[in-house]
Amino acid sequence: MGESDRFEPLIIGFTCNWCSYRAADLAGVSRMKYPPNVRLIRLMCSGRLDPVFVLKALAGGADGVLITGCHPGECHYLEQNYKALRRYHLLRMLLTQLGVEPERVKLVWASAAEGGRFAEEVGRMVEDVRRLGRLNWPAVAADGTEPGDGQTPNAGHVHEAEPVVAAEAHQEEVTP
Amino acid sequence: MSTTPLSPKPRARIGVYVCHCGSNIAGVVDVKEVARWAGRELADEGVVIARDYQFMCSNLGQELIEADIKEQGLTRVVVAACSPHLHEATFRNACQRAGLNPYLCEMVSIREQVSWVHTDREQATAKAKALIAGGVERVAWHEPLEPVIVPINPTTLVVGGGIAGIQAALEIADSGYPVILVEREPSIGGHMAQFDKTFPTLDCAACILTPKMVAVGSHPLITLLTYSEVERVDGYVGSFQVTIRKKARYVNTETCTGCGLCIEKCPVRVVDEVFEAGLGYRKAIYRPFPQAVPKYPVIDTEHCTYFQRGKCKACQIFCPTQPKSIQFEQQDERIQVEVGNIILATGYDLFDCRRIPQYGYGRLANVYTSLEFERLCNAAGPTGGEVVLRDGVTKPKTVGIIHCVGSRDRNYNNYCSVICCMQSLKFAHLVKERTGAEVYNFYIDMRTPFKDYDEFYQKVLAEGVHFVRGRVAEVTDAARHPGEEGKIIIQVEDTLIGRQRRIPVDMVILSAALEPRRDAQEVAHKFGIACSTNGWFIEKHPKLDPVATMTEGIFIAGCAQGPKDIPATVAQGAAAAARVIGRIHQTRLALEPIRASVIAERCSGCRICNNLCPFHAISFREDLGVTEINPALCQGCGTCVAACPAGAITGTQFSNEQVFAQIEGLLMLDFSGKPVRRLEPLAAAAEPAFP
């Protein structure tokens, strides 16, 4: 947690090399400001996004994952962003089943020209995930907290049963 | 989704280089602390040296890396500086000079992604550390790669024989390289051949275009395939295999002299919807216009008496050549060609003015489209250049020209069609010159940029043409007031005086929008490029790379890329040619080795990946029961890698191991930069056993 008591979520962002990564570059070149909660990974295409990457990030301590790709019809590889979209919808269903709020994962289209949009979306995502609170996936704990110890800033806000369901579902899956 | 277990992390000797970029990075990020931290805390991850330096991209900075590679025996390099899109090549080259495979270098963007977008020094420093940790974890999994070298076939395919395609073909052929020019219509020339005068100089379009057409037709290095269409494109930059369908002309071009006797003798007259825009007639055997290149006619089988009823053959009977050049038994031909680069110059279609019914086109006889008017005032057109009403004799006394028909209109096309203002001014001038009629221009904004264009506007203003600012509401023949009977009334809000006006005229010209070709999407797909939301072909970069596309070896020129006037079209044709000539000169091209490949032993032959590749790189080997990826066709998007349920497909530079490692690295520190405590080994958690 930061110096203030405000919960600072960690967000992993997957960006497409041709559009959103360049949008992030443009946001930088234009000195637009967005919160430093997001850490980006460059992929060649949103179609490269294996849903396991998202689960891995969430399991590894990320509170949210932002997926960005070219606008429909503008994919550098013609149509692979549609495949990312299909997987995204499936992934959201899977997350629900795992007891993770699907809002923690968000797909955004941003062209190379949309630095402003990229910065805005990051800001919005950080606020949304901040409202959801810490994910508390059992693999990781921030210093001084144990998973499900009730110190999550919004413990009263989030459905109480969910972290438990998440833990159970997860346990089942990692011990084949 | 991959479920394969991770192999143990490779051992590496990693050097981390943190750039100050003057104060660009150091102003926000505590670079010295970042370098110290990386050297100390990432030592277990393989970091043997971590340095900070003022400008890593300078010669001295690069030499620092080179020296460390040699002296410290580095096997991996991480440079934390600007975006890899800026300096990845710089640092890769530095590695290569020091004997390290260039693909063992990873760049971490702490300028565009940290110092330029964040303000809090502590938070920015924490994020920079996390990003570097991601890079360090990732780079350990990098593998030495060699760029994919492809030879460039010196032959170029140009699709579309309008002025853009003509210019491109001539530029390339004049440089000494062969060109295959494919045109769908029986003659090259495109829309420009239909025009009468060109703005702002009022040159006769034919006078400046036909010499170029003739040059194309007679150039020894240009193979002209008219009345032909590209059916299929296979291959990749340097060696495309293109299948072209050459439609049957029913005329033997070997023996035909182009004398035109067959056309003269043909008894069937057909309305010419294409070249004459429906205003004139042609025969069933025809050439679109007298200066057509090539000069050989074609038979329109839909209207030919022989093809419809089995008799006539007048054209064949009167053909003076021996043997007769008319060959009714001719069939469509399929031609296979091999080319290294392709230029798409497929042009535009005119907006269908019937889509705006309130403008009366198709209902009111004397409402013309801009293309119809071009033919009307063309000296070689159906009226011999006389500007007359549909009755063929009456000269109009008042003419209304409506701008932005189908452009700058949310109901049709948002974009500006660029040429309509100037074209309307040209029409106004021509109407005045030929008929002395009163001319009204109805415009939203006058857009006359570029050389000598505004001067032309001033000239037309001085000629006494009226300009009414406002979008026309309606064009009607319903008279309401005396003086409106028998006229076409243009109802418009004159926004400069804030009043509704009804202006009776004899003739209306609709300056119709330029639209992408109806089949642009299909063509884009065929050539592996993309269309924008408006339907125009997308260029690689809107400013810095306007004629290249994201697909290597495919270039675009002219209106296919977006509306533009003739000078811009010619410039793009030449620009695309220059890009292609540059490629041919290199004789071979190095491509990024980002490719997917199948580990045959792991492939179960499920074929889930088989229909995922838009580049046809994935094929199934029936004999082996496994899938194969053609590295020459693979573009490296990685969609199949992500899809393989057996983890049998790997992608170089973006392998699962690399991405997983980067995720781990990025999450090594929390928001404030403190190490994250792990409750159980991550490797197990990362491998949920999906069915």
Tab-separated table of N, CA and C in Angstrom, chain B residues 609-663:
chain	number	residue	atom	x	y	z
B	609	CYS	N	-5.852	-24.912	-34.489
B	609	CYS	CA	-5.152	-23.739	-35.009
B	609	CYS	C	-5.373	-23.557	-36.505
B	610	ASN	N	-5.850	-24.618	-37.184
B	610	ASN	CA	-5.812	-24.611	-38.649
B	610	ASN	C	-6.545	-23.458	-39.328
B	611	ASN	N	-7.651	-23.021	-38.720
B	611	ASN	CA	-8.379	-21.939	-39.402
B	611	ASN	C	-8.160	-20.588	-38.726
B	612	LEU	N	-7.111	-20.476	-37.938
B	612	LEU	CA	-6.878	-19.210	-37.230
B	612	LEU	C	-5.990	-18.253	-38.009
B	613	CYS	N	-5.288	-18.751	-39.023
B	613	CYS	CA	-4.265	-17.922	-39.660
B	613	CYS	C	-4.805	-17.245	-40.911
B	614	PRO	N	-4.861	-15.913	-40.910
B	614	PRO	CA	-5.345	-15.233	-42.109
B	614	PRO	C	-4.304	-15.217	-43.230
B	615	PHE	N	-3.105	-15.676	-42.945
B	615	PHE	CA	-2.041	-15.644	-43.967
B	615	PHE	C	-1.795	-17.021	-44.575
B	616	HIS	N	-2.649	-17.955	-44.248
B	616	HIS	CA	-2.569	-19.315	-44.786
B	616	HIS	C	-1.225	-19.960	-44.498
B	617	ALA	N	-0.614	-19.618	-43.369
B	617	ALA	CA	0.690	-20.184	-43.042
B	617	ALA	C	0.552	-21.567	-42.411
B	618	ILE	N	-0.645	-21.857	-41.891
B	618	ILE	CA	-0.831	-23.120	-41.172
B	618	ILE	C	-1.469	-24.142	-42.108
B	619	SER	N	-0.870	-25.305	-42.191
B	619	SER	CA	-1.469	-26.362	-43.000
B	619	SER	C	-1.348	-27.676	-42.244
B	620	PHE	N	-2.202	-28.596	-42.593
B	620	PHE	CA	-2.224	-29.868	-41.896
B	620	PHE	C	-1.582	-30.935	-42.770
B	621	ARG	N	-0.623	-31.656	-42.206
B	621	ARG	CA	0.028	-32.726	-42.957
B	621	ARG	C	-0.763	-34.012	-42.734
B	622	GLU	N	-1.606	-34.348	-43.704
B	622	GLU	CA	-2.444	-35.543	-43.561
B	622	GLU	C	-1.571	-36.783	-43.326
B	623	ASP	N	-0.420	-36.834	-44.039
B	623	ASP	CA	0.413	-38.036	-43.937
B	623	ASP	C	1.018	-38.199	-42.537
B	624	LEU	N	1.359	-37.089	-41.890
B	624	LEU	CA	1.989	-37.183	-40.569
B	624	LEU	C	0.991	-36.992	-39.431
B	625	GLY	N	-0.187	-36.492	-39.773
B	625	GLY	CA	-1.189	-36.252	-38.743
B	625	GLY	C	-0.864	-35.069	-37.844
B	626	VAL	N	-0.016	-34.175	-38.309
B	626	VAL	CA	0.316	-32.992	-37.503
B	626	VAL	C	0.195	-31.727	-38.348
B	627	THR	N	0.140	-30.623	-37.640
B	627	THR	CA	0.039	-29.340	-38.300
B	627	THR	C	1.436	-28.783	-38.542
B	628	GLU	N	1.560	-28.019	-39.643
B	628	GLU	CA	2.846	-27.399	-39.945
B	628	GLU	C	2.641	-25.915	-40.159
B	629	ILE	N	3.666	-25.131	-39.837
B	629	ILE	CA	3.588	-23.692	-40.102
B	629	ILE	C	4.681	-23.323	-41.077
B	630	ASN	N	4.287	-22.656	-42.156
B	630	ASN	CA	5.262	-22.215	-43.142
B	630	ASN	C	5.895	-20.919	-42.639
B	631	PRO	N	7.188	-20.962	-42.263
B	631	PRO	CA	7.794	-19.762	-41.671
B	631	PRO	C	7.833	-18.583	-42.637
B	632	ALA	N	7.787	-18.888	-43.919
B	632	ALA	CA	7.838	-17.794	-44.888
B	632	ALA	C	6.518	-17.037	-44.925
B	633	LEU	N	5.429	-17.723	-44.637
B	633	LEU	CA	4.124	-17.063	-44.679
B	633	LEU	C	3.745	-16.492	-43.320
B	634	CYS	N	4.289	-17.086	-42.256
B	634	CYS	CA	3.929	-16.654	-40.902
B	634	CYS	C	4.340	-15.207	-40.685
B	635	GLN	N	3.422	-14.417	-40.122
B	635	GLN	CA	3.702	-13.011	-39.866
B	635	GLN	C	4.032	-12.774	-38.390
B	636	GLY	N	3.883	-13.811	-37.573
B	636	GLY	CA	4.331	-13.706	-36.187
B	636	GLY	C	3.340	-13.113	-35.222
B	637	CYS	N	2.038	-13.135	-35.519
B	637	CYS	CA	1.072	-12.533	-34.602
B	637	CYS	C	0.942	-13.344	-33.317
B	638	GLY	N	1.112	-14.669	-33.424
B	638	GLY	CA	1.084	-15.502	-32.225
B	638	GLY	C	-0.287	-16.006	-31.827
B	639	THR	N	-1.292	-15.766	-32.666
B	639	THR	CA	-2.640	-16.206	-32.307
B	639	THR	C	-2.724	-17.727	-32.181
B	640	CYS	N	-2.004	-18.421	-33.068
B	640	CYS	CA	-2.032	-19.883	-33.008
B	640	CYS	C	-1.289	-20.376	-31.766
B	641	VAL	N	-0.228	-19.651	-31.395
B	641	VAL	CA	0.536	-20.051	-30.200
B	641	VAL	C	-0.393	-20.026	-28.996
B	642	ALA	N	-1.207	-18.966	-28.922
B	642	ALA	CA	-2.114	-18.817	-27.784
B	642	ALA	C	-3.224	-19.851	-27.831
B	643	ALA	N	-3.529	-20.362	-29.022
B	643	ALA	CA	-4.687	-21.243	-29.164
B	643	ALA	C	-4.359	-22.704	-28.927
B	644	CYS	N	-3.104	-23.103	-29.096
B	644	CYS	CA	-2.778	-24.531	-29.082
B	644	CYS	C	-3.015	-25.121	-27.692
B	645	PRO	N	-3.946	-26.078	-27.581
B	645	PRO	CA	-4.243	-26.640	-26.265
B	645	PRO	C	-3.132	-27.553	-25.758
B	646	ALA	N	-2.255	-27.969	-26.673
B	646	ALA	CA	-1.184	-28.868	-26.262
B	646	ALA	C	0.124	-28.124	-26.029
B	647	GLY	N	0.108	-26.838	-26.225
B	647	GLY	CA	1.352	-26.080	-26.089
B	647	GLY	C	2.382	-26.512	-27.113
B	648	ALA	N	1.891	-26.988	-28.266
B	648	ALA	CA	2.808	-27.518	-29.272
B	648	ALA	C	3.331	-26.436	-30.197
B	649	ILE	N	2.736	-25.244	-30.133
B	649	ILE	CA	3.198	-24.165	-31.008
B	649	ILE	C	3.991	-23.170	-30.165
B	650	THR	N	5.177	-22.848	-30.630
B	650	THR	CA	5.969	-21.855	-29.914
B	650	THR	C	6.170	-20.651	-30.823
B	651	GLY	N	6.350	-19.515	-30.223
B	651	GLY	CA	6.565	-18.299	-30.994
B	651	GLY	C	7.874	-17.664	-30.569
B	652	THR	N	8.757	-17.435	-31.525
B	652	THR	CA	10.030	-16.821	-31.176
B	652	THR	C	9.796	-15.391	-30.706
B	653	GLN	N	10.591	-14.929	-29.794
B	653	GLN	CA	10.554	-13.580	-29.206
B	653	GLN	C	9.346	-13.358	-28.307
B	654	PHE	N	8.305	-14.171	-28.444
B	654	PHE	CA	7.124	-14.008	-27.589
B	654	PHE	C	6.657	-15.379	-27.111
B	655	SER	N	7.596	-16.164	-26.616
B	655	SER	CA	7.240	-17.509	-26.156
B	655	SER	C	6.492	-17.405	-24.832
B	656	ASN	N	5.783	-18.469	-24.488
B	656	ASN	CA	5.087	-18.507	-23.199
B	656	ASN	C	6.073	-18.238	-22.062
B	657	GLU	N	7.240	-18.870	-22.159
B	657	GLU	CA	8.234	-18.717	-21.096
B	657	GLU	C	8.623	-17.245	-20.945
B	658	GLN	N	8.827	-16.586	-22.071
B	658	GLN	CA	9.234	-15.182	-22.006
B	658	GLN	C	8.145	-14.330	-21.360
B	659	VAL	N	6.903	-14.557	-21.772
B	659	VAL	CA	5.826	-13.718	-21.238
B	659	VAL	C	5.584	-14.044	-19.755
B	660	PHE	N	5.569	-15.340	-19.423
B	660	PHE	CA	5.393	-15.720	-18.018
B	660	PHE	C	6.474	-15.085	-17.151
B	661	ALA	N	7.721	-15.186	-17.626
B	661	ALA	CA	8.832	-14.651	-16.846
B	661	ALA	C	8.681	-13.149	-16.665
B	662	GLN	N	8.237	-12.490	-17.750
B	662	GLN	CA	8.067	-11.039	-17.652
B	662	GLN	C	6.972	-10.689	-16.642
B	663	ILE	N	5.877	-11.465	-16.660
B	663	ILE	CA	4.804	-11.213	-15.690
B	663	ILE	C	5.361	-11.348	-14.269
